[in-house]
mmCIF file of C-alpha atoms and ligand atoms in Angstrom:
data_model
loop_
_atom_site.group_PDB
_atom_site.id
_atom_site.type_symbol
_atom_site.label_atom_id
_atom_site.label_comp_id
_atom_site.label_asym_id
_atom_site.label_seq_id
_atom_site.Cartn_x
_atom_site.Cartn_y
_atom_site.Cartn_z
ATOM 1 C CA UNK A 253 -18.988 -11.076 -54.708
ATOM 2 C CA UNK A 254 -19.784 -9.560 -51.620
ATOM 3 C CA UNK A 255 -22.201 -6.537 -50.924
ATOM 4 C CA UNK A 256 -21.678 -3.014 -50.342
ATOM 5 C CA UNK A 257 -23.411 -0.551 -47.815
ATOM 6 C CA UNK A 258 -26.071 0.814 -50.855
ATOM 7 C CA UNK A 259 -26.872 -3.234 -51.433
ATOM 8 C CA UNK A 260 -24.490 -2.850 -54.755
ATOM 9 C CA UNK A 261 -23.031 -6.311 -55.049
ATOM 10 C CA UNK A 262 -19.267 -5.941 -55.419
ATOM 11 C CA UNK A 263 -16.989 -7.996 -57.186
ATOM 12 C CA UNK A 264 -13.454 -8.831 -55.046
ATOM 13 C CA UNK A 265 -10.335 -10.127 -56.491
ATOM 14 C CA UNK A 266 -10.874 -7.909 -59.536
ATOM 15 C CA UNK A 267 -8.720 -4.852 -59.603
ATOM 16 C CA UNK A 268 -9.875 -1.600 -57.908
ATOM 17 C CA UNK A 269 -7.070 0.321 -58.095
ATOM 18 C CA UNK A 270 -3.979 0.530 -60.417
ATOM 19 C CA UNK A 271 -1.769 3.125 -60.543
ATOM 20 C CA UNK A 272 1.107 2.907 -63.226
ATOM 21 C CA UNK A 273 4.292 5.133 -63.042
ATOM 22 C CA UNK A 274 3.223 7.435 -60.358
ATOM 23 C CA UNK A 275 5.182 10.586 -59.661
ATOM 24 C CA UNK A 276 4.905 13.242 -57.544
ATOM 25 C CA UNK A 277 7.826 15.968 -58.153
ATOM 26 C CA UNK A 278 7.877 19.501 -56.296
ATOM 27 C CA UNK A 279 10.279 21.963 -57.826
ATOM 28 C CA UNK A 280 12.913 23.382 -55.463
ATOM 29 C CA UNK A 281 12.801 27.210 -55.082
ATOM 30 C CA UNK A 282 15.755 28.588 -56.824
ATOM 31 C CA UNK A 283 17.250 25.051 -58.301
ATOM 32 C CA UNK A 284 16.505 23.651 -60.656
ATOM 33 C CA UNK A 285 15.953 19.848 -59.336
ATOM 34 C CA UNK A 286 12.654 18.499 -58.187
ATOM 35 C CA UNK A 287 11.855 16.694 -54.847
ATOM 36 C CA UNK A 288 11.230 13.005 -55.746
ATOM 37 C CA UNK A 289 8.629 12.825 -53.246
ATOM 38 C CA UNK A 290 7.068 9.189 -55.437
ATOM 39 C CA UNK A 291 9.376 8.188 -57.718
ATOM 40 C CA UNK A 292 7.610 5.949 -60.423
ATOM 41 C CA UNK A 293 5.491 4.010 -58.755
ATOM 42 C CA UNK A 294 3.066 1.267 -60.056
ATOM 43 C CA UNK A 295 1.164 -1.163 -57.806
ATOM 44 C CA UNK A 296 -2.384 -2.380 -58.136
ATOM 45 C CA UNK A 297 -5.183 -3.024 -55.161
ATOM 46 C CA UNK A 298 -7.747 -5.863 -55.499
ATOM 47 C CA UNK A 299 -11.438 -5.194 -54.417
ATOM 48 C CA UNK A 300 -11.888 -6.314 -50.727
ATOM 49 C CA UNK A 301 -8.052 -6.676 -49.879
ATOM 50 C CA UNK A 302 -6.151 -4.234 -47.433
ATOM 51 C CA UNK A 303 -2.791 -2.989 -49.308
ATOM 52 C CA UNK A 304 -0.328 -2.001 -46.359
ATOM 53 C CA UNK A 305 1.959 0.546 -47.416
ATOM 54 C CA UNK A 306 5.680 1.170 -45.157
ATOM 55 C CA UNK A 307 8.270 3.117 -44.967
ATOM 56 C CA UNK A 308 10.157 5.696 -43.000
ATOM 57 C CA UNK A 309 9.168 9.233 -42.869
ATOM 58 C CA UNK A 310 9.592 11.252 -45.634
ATOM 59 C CA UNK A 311 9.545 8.272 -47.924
ATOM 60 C CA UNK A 312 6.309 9.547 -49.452
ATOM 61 C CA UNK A 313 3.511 7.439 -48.031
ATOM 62 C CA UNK A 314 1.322 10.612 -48.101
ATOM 63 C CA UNK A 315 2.177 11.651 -51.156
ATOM 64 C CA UNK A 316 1.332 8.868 -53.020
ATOM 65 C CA UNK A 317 -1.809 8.174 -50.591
ATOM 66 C CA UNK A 318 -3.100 11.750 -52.060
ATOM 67 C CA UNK A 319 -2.278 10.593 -55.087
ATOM 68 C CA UNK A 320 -4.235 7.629 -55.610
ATOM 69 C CA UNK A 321 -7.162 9.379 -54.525
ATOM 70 C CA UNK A 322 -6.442 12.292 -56.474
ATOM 71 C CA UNK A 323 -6.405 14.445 -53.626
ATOM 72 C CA UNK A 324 -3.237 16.106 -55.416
ATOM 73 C CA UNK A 325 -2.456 16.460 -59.323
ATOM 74 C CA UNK A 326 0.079 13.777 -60.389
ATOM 75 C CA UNK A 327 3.242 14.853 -61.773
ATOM 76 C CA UNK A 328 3.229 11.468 -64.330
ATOM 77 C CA UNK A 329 1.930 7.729 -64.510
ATOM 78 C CA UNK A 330 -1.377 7.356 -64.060
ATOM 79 C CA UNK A 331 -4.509 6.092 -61.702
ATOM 80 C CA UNK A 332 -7.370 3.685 -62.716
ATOM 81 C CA UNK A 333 -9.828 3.218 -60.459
ATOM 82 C CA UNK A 334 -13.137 0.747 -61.369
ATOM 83 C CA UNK A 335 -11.190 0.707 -64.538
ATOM 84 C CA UNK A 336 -11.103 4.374 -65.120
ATOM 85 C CA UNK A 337 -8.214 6.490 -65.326
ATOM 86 C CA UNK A 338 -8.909 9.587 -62.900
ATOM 87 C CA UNK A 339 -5.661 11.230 -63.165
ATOM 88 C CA UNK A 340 -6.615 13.263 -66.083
ATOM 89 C CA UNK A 341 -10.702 13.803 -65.511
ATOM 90 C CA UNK A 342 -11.324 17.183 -64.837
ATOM 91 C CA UNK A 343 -12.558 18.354 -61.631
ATOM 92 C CA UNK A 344 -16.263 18.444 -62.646
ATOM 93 C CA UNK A 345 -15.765 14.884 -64.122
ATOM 94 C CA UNK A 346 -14.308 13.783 -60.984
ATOM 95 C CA UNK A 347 -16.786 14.562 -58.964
ATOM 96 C CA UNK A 348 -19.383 11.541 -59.435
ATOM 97 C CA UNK A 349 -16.268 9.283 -59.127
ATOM 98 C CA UNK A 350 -14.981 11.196 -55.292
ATOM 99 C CA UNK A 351 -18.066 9.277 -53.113
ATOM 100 C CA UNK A 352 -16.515 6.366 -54.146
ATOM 101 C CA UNK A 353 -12.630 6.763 -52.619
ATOM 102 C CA UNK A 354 -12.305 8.595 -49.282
ATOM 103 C CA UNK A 355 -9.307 9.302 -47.095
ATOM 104 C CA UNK A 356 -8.885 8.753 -43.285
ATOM 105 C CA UNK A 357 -6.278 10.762 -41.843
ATOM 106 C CA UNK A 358 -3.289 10.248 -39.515
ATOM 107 C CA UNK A 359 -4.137 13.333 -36.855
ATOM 108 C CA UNK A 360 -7.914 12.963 -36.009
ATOM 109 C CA UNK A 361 -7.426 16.559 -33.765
ATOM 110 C CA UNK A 362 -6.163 17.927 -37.001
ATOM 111 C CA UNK A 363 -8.346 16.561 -39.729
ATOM 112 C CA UNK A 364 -11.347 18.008 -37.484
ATOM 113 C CA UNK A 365 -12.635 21.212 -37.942
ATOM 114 C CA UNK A 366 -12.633 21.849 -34.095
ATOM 115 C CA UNK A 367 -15.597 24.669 -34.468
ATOM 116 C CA UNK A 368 -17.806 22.660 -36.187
ATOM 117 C CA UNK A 369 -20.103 19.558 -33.910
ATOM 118 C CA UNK A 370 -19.543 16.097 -34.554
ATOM 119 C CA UNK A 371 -22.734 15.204 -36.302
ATOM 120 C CA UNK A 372 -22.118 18.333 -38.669
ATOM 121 C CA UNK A 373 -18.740 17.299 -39.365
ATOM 122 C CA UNK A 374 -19.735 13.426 -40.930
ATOM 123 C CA UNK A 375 -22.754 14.946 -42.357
ATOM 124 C CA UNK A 376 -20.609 17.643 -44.615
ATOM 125 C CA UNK A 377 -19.932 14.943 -47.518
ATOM 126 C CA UNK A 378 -23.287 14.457 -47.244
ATOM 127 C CA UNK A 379 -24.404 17.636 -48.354
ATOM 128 C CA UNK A 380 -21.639 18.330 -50.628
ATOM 129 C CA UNK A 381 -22.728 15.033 -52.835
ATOM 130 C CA UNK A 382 -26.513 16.344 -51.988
ATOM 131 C CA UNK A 383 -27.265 12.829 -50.475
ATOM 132 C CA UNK A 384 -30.441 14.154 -49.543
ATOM 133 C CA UNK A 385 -33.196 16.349 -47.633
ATOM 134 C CA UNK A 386 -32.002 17.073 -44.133
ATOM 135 C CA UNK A 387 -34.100 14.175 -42.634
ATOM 136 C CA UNK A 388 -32.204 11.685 -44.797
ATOM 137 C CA UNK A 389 -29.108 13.376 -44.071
ATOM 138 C CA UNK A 390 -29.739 13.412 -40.058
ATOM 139 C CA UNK A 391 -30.903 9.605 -40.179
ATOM 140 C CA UNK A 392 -27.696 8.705 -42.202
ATOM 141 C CA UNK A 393 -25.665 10.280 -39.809
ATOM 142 C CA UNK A 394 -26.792 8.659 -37.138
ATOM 143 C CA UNK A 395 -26.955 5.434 -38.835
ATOM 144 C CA UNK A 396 -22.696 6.056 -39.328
ATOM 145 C CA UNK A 397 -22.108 6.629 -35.607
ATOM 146 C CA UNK A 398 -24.032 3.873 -34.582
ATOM 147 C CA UNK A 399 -21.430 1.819 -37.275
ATOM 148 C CA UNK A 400 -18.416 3.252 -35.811
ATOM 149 C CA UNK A 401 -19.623 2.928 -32.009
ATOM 150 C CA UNK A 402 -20.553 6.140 -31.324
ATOM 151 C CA UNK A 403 -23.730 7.288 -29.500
ATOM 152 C CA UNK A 404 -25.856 9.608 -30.465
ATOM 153 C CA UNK A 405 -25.338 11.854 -27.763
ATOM 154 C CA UNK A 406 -22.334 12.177 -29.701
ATOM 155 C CA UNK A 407 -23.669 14.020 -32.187
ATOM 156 C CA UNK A 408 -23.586 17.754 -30.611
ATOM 157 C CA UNK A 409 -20.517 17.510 -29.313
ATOM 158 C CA UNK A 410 -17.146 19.175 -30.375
ATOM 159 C CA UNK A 411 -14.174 17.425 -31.339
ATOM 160 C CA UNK A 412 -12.269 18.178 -27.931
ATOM 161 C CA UNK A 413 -14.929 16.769 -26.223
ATOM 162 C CA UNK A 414 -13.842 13.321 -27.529
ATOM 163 C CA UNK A 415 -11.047 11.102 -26.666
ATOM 164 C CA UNK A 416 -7.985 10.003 -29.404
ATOM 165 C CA UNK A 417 -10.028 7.486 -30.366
ATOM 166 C CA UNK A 418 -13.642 8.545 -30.383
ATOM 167 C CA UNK A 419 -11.983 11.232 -32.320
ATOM 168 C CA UNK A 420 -10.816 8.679 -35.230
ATOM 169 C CA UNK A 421 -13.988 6.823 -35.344
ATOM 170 C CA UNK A 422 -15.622 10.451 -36.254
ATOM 171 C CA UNK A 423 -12.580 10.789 -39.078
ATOM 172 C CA UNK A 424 -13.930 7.242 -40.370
ATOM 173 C CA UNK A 425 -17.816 7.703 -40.180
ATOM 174 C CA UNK A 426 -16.990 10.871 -42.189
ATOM 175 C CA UNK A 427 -15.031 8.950 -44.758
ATOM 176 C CA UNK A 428 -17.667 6.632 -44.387
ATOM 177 C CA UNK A 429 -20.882 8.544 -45.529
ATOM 178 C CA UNK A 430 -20.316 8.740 -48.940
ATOM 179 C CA UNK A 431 -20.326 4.577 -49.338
ATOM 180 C CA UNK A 432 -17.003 4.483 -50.798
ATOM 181 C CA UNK A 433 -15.520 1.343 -52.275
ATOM 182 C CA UNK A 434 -11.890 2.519 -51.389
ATOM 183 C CA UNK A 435 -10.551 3.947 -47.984
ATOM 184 C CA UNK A 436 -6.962 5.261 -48.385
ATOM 185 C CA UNK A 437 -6.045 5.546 -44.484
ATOM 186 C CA UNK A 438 -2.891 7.177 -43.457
ATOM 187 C CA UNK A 439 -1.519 6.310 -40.428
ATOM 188 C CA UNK A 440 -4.735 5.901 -38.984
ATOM 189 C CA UNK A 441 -3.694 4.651 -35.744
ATOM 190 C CA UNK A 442 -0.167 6.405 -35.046
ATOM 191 C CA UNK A 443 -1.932 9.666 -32.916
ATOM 192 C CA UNK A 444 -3.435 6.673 -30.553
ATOM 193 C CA UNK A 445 -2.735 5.678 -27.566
ATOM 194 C CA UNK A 446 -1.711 1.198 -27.929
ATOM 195 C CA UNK A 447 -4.006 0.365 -25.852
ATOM 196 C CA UNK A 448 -6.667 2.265 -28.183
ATOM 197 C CA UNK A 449 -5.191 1.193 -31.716
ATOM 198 C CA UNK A 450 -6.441 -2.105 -31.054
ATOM 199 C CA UNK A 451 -9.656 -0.602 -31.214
ATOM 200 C CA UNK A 452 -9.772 1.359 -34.206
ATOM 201 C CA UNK A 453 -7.729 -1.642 -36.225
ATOM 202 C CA UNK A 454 -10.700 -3.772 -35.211
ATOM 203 C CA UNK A 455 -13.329 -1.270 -35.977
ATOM 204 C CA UNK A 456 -11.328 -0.810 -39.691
ATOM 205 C CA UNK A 457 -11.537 -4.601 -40.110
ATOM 206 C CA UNK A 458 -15.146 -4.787 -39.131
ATOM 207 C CA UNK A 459 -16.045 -2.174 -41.305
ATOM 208 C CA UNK A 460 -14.176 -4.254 -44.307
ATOM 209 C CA UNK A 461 -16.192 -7.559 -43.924
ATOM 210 C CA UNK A 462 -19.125 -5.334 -43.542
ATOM 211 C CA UNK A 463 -19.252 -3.054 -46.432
ATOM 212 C CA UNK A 464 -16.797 -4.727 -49.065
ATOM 213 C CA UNK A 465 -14.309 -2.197 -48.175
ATOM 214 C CA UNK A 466 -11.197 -2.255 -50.242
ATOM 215 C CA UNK A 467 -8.030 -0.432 -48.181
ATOM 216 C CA UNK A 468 -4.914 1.164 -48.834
ATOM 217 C CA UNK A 469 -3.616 1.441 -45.352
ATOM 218 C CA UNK A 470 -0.031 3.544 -44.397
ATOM 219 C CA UNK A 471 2.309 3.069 -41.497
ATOM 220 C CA UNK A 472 5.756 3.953 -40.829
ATOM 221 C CA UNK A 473 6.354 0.459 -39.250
ATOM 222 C CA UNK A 474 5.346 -2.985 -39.813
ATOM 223 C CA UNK A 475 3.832 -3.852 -36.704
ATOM 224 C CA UNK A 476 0.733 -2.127 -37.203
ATOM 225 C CA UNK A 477 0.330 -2.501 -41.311
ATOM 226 C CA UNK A 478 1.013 -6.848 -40.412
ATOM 227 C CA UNK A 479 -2.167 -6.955 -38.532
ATOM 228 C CA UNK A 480 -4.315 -5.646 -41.123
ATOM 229 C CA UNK A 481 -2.744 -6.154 -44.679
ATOM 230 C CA UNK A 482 -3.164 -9.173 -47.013
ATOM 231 C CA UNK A 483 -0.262 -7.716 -49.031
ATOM 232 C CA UNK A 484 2.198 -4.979 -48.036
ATOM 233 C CA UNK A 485 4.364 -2.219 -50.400
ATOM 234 C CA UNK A 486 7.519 -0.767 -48.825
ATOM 235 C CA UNK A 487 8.443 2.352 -49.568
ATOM 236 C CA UNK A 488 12.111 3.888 -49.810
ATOM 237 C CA UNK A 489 12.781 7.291 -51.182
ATOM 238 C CA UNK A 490 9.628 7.066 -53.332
ATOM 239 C CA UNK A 491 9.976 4.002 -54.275
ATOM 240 C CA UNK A 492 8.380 0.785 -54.081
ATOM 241 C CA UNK A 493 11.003 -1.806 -53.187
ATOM 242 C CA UNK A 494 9.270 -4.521 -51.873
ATOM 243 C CA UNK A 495 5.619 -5.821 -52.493
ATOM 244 C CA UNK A 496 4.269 -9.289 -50.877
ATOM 245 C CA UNK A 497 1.891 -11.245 -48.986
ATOM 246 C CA UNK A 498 2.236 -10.086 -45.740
ATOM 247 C CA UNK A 499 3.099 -13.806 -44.346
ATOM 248 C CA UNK A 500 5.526 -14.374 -47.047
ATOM 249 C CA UNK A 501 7.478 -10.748 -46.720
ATOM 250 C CA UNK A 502 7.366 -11.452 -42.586
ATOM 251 C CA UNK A 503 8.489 -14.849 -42.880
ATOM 252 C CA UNK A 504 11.551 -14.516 -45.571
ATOM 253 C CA UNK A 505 11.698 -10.510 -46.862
ATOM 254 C CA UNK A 506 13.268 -10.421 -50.017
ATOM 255 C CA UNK A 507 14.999 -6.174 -50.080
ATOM 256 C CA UNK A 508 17.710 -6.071 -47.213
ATOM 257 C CA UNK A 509 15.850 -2.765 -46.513
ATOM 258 C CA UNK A 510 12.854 -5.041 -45.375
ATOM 259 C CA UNK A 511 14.779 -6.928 -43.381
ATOM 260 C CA UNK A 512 16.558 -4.220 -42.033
ATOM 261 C CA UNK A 513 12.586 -2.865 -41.335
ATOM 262 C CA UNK A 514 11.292 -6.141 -39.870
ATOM 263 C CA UNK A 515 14.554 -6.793 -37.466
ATOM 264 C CA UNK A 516 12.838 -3.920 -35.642
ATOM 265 C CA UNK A 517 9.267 -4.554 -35.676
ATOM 266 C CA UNK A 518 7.702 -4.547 -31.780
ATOM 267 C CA UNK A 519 4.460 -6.823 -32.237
ATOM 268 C CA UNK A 520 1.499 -4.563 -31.420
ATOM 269 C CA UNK A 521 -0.172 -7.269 -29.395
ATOM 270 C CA UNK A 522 2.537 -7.419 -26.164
ATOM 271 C CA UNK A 523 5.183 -4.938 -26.896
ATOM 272 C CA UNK A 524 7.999 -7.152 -27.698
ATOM 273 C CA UNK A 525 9.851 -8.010 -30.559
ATOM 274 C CA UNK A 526 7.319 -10.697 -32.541
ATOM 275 C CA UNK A 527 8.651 -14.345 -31.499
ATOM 276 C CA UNK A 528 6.889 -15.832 -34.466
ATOM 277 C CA UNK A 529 9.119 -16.683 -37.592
ATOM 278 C CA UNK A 530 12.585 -17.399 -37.958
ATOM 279 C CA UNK A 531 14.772 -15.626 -35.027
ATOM 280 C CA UNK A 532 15.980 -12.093 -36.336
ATOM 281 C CA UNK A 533 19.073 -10.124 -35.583
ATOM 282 C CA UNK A 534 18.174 -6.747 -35.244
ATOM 283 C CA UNK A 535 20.254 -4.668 -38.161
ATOM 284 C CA UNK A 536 20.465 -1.407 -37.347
ATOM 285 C CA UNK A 537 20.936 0.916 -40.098
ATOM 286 C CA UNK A 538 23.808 3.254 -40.326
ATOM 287 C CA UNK A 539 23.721 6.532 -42.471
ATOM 288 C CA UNK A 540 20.751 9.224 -42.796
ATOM 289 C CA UNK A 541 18.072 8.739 -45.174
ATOM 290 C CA UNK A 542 19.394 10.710 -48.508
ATOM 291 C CA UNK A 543 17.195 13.684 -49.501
ATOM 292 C CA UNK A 544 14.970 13.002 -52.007
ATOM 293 C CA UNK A 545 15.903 16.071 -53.839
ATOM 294 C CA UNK A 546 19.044 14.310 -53.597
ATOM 295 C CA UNK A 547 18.510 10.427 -54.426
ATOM 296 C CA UNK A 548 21.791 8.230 -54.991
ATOM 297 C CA UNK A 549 22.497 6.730 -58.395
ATOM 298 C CA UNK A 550 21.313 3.545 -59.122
ATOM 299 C CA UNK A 551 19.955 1.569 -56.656
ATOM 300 C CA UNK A 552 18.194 4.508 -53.626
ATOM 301 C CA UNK A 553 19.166 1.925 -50.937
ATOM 302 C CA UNK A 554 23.301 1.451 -51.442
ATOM 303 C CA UNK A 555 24.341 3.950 -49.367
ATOM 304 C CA UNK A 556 22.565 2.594 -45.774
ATOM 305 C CA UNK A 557 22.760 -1.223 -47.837
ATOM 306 C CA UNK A 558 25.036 -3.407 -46.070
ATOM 307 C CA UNK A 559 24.697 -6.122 -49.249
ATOM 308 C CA UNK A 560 25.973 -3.359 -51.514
ATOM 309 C CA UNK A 561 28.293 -4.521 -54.356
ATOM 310 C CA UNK A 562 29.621 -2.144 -56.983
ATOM 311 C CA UNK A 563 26.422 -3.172 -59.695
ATOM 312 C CA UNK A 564 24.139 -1.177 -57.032
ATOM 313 C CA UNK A 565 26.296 1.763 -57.502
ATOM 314 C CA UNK A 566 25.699 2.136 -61.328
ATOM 315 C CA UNK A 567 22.587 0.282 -62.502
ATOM 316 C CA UNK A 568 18.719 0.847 -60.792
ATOM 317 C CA UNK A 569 16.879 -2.017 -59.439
ATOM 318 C CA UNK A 570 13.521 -2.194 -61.287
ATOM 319 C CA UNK A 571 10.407 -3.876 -59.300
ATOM 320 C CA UNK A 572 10.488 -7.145 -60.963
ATOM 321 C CA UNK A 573 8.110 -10.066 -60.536
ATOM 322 C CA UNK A 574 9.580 -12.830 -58.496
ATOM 323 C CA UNK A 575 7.889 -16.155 -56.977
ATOM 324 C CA UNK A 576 4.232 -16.376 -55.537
ATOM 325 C CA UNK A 577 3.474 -12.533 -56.560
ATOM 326 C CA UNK A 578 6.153 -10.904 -54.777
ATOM 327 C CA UNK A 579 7.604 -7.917 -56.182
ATOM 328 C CA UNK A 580 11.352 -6.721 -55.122
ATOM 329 C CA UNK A 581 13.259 -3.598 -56.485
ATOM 330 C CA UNK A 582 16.975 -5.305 -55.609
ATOM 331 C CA UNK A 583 19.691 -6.654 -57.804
ATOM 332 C CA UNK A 584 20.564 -9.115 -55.026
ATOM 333 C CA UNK A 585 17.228 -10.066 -53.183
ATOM 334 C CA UNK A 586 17.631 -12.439 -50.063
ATOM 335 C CA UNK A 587 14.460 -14.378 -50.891
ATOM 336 C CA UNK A 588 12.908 -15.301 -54.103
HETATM 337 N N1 ATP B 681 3.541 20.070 -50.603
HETATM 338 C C1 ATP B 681 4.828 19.726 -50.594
HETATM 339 N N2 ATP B 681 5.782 20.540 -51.108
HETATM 340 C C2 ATP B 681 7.092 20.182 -51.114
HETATM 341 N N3 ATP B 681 7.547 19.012 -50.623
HETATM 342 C C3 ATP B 681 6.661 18.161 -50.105
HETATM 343 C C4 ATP B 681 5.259 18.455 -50.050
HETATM 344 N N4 ATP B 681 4.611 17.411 -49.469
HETATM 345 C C5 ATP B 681 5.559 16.503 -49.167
HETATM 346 N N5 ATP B 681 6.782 16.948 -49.549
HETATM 347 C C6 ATP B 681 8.054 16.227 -49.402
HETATM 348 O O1 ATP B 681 7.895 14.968 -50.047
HETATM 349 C C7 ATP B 681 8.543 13.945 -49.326
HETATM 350 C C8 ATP B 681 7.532 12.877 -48.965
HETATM 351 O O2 ATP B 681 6.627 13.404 -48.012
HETATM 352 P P1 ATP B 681 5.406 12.566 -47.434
HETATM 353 O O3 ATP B 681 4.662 13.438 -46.519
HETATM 354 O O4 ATP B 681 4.665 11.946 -48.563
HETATM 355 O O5 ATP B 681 6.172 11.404 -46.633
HETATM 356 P P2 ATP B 681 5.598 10.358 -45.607
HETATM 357 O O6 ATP B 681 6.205 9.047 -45.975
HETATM 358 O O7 ATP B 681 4.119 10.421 -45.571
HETATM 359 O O8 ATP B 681 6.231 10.830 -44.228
HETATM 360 P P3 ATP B 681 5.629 10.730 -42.727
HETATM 361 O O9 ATP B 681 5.862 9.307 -42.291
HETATM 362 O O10 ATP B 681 6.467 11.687 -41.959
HETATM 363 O O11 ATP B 681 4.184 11.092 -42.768
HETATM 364 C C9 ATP B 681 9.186 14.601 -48.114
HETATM 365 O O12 ATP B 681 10.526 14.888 -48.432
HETATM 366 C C10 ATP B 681 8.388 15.885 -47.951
HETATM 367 O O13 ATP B 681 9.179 16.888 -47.370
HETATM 368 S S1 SF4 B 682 20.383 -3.391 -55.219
HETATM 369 FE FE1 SF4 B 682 22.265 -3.518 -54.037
HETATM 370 S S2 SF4 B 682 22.254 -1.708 -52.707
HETATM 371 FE FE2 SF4 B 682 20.191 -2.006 -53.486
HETATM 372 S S3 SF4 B 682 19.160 -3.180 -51.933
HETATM 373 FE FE3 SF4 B 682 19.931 -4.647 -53.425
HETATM 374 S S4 SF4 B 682 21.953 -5.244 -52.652
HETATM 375 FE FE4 SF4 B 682 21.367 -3.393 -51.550
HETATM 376 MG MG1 MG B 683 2.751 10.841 -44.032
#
């Protein structure tokens, strides 16, 4: 147990967040196939631990991050979050369950409304879950910047008055206000200068032992998601593919598209390829991701795969359970 920012105690290890069979389908204007933007996905996020989710863009990171937070209507599966399934609730019974699961967003210039001041912008949740009188709400907004390092001098300022950075840290006091239990981030750190990501992955894991937070965090590469993740989920066309303890997917990945992931990864802390682990040959892939409008049969990967056999060409890969946890979508995995 471990105690959140309204003094709530918390239980960790239990499930937070299970989504089963998640979909996400646009229709095509004029055709009459759908854009697989998540593709049955089903994954489930213990309270207190970060989830890192990976994949290349246009794999549907997003999409599914909107989706667990119900920040977009599922096409199927479902979402259960404290145990209740939120995919169906309507939007007034939704409401007392949004405080609880915020979203951080890749583009702090865009997410910001760039007329509005700082102080007004983290205080807006506020008022729209009627936290309080406007005292309450002034004092708890300056209680948030003083959280993410801000200073209250802060407070009248516009968003292009801050840095990158100072920018993101408003993105996460906002997300903050509402004392949520879950912070879906996406890409929180890929605007930022390296020097400042540090930062701001620091200030996320501070905030974590601090309030109990539980996070779903995106990136497009591993470097970045290894740093913060107890487990991570790799995307491909929708799909998961790949789910593990970070050590064990860094150390021996199980889906060649993993590897093929990892034999690229610059560690965030020098610049260079990471040293620790076994040594990797870089495999470069070869082929264009398919469309997702246009996914191969059976397994997504075969056609960039260089472990493809004819199997992969007919029958799909399911996410099966494997050893210690891990979770791999391949009819050949490297690893067990
Ligand atoms: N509102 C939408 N309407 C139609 N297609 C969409 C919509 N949103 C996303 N898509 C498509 O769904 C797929 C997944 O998009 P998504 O933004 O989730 O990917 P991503 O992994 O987050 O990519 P990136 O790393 O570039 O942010 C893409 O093919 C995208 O074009
Ligand atoms: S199922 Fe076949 S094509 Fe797909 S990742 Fe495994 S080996 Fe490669
Ligand atoms: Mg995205």
């Amino acid at each position: 147990m471990t105690t959140a920012q309204d003094g709530t105690a918390v239980p960790t290890d239990e499930v937070l967040l299970r989504a089963t069979d998640v979909t996400k389908h646009y229709p095509l204007r004029g055709a009459r196939r759908v854009l697989r933007a998540v593709d049955g996905v089903s994954l489930e996020v213990r309270g207190g631990e970060t989830l890192g989710v990976v994949g290349e863009s246009g794999c549907g990171k997003s999409t599914l991050g909107r989706c667990l937070v119900r920040l977009t209507e599922l096409t199927g599966g479902r979402v259960e979050f404290g145990g209740q399934d939120i995919s169906t609730l309507s939007t007034r019974r939704l409401r007392p369950v949004r405080p609880g699961m915020q979203l951080v967003f890749q583009d702090p210039q865009a997410s910001l409304n760039p007329r509005r001041r700082a102080g007004d912008i983290v205080a807006e949740p506020l008022l729209v879950h009627r936290y309080g009188d406007a005292g309450a709400v002034r004092r708890r907004v300056a209680e948030l910047f003083d959280v993410v390092g801000l200073a209250a001098a802060h407070l009248d300022r516009y968003p292009h008055e801050f840095s990158g950075g100072q920018r993101q840290r408003i993105g996460i006091a906002r997300a903050l206000a509402t004392n949520p239990r879950l912070i879906v981030a996406d890409e929180p750190v890929s605007a930022l200068d390296v020097s400042i990501q540090a930062q701001v992955l620091n200030l996320f894991a501070d905030l974590q032992e601090e309030f109990a937070l539980t996070y779903v965090f995106i990136a497009h590469d591993l470097g970045v998601v290894r740093h913060v993740s107890d487990r991570i989920a790799v995307m491909y066309l929708g799909e998961i593919v790949e789910l593990a303890e970070t050590e064990a997917l860094y150390t021996a990945p199980a889906h060649p598209y993993t590897q093929a992931l990892l034999s690229a990864v610059p560690d965030i802390d020098d610049g260079t390829l990471a040293d620790d682990g076994p040594p990797r040959e870089r495999i470069v892939l070869t082929g264009e991701v398919p469309n997702p409008a246009d996914k191969p049969t059976g397994c997504p990967f075969r056609t960039r795969c260089p472990y493809a056999r004819e199997r992969c060409a007919t029958e799909r890969p399911r996410l099966a359970p494997g050893a210690s946890g891990r979770q791999v979508a391949c009819h050949f995995p490297l690893a067990g």
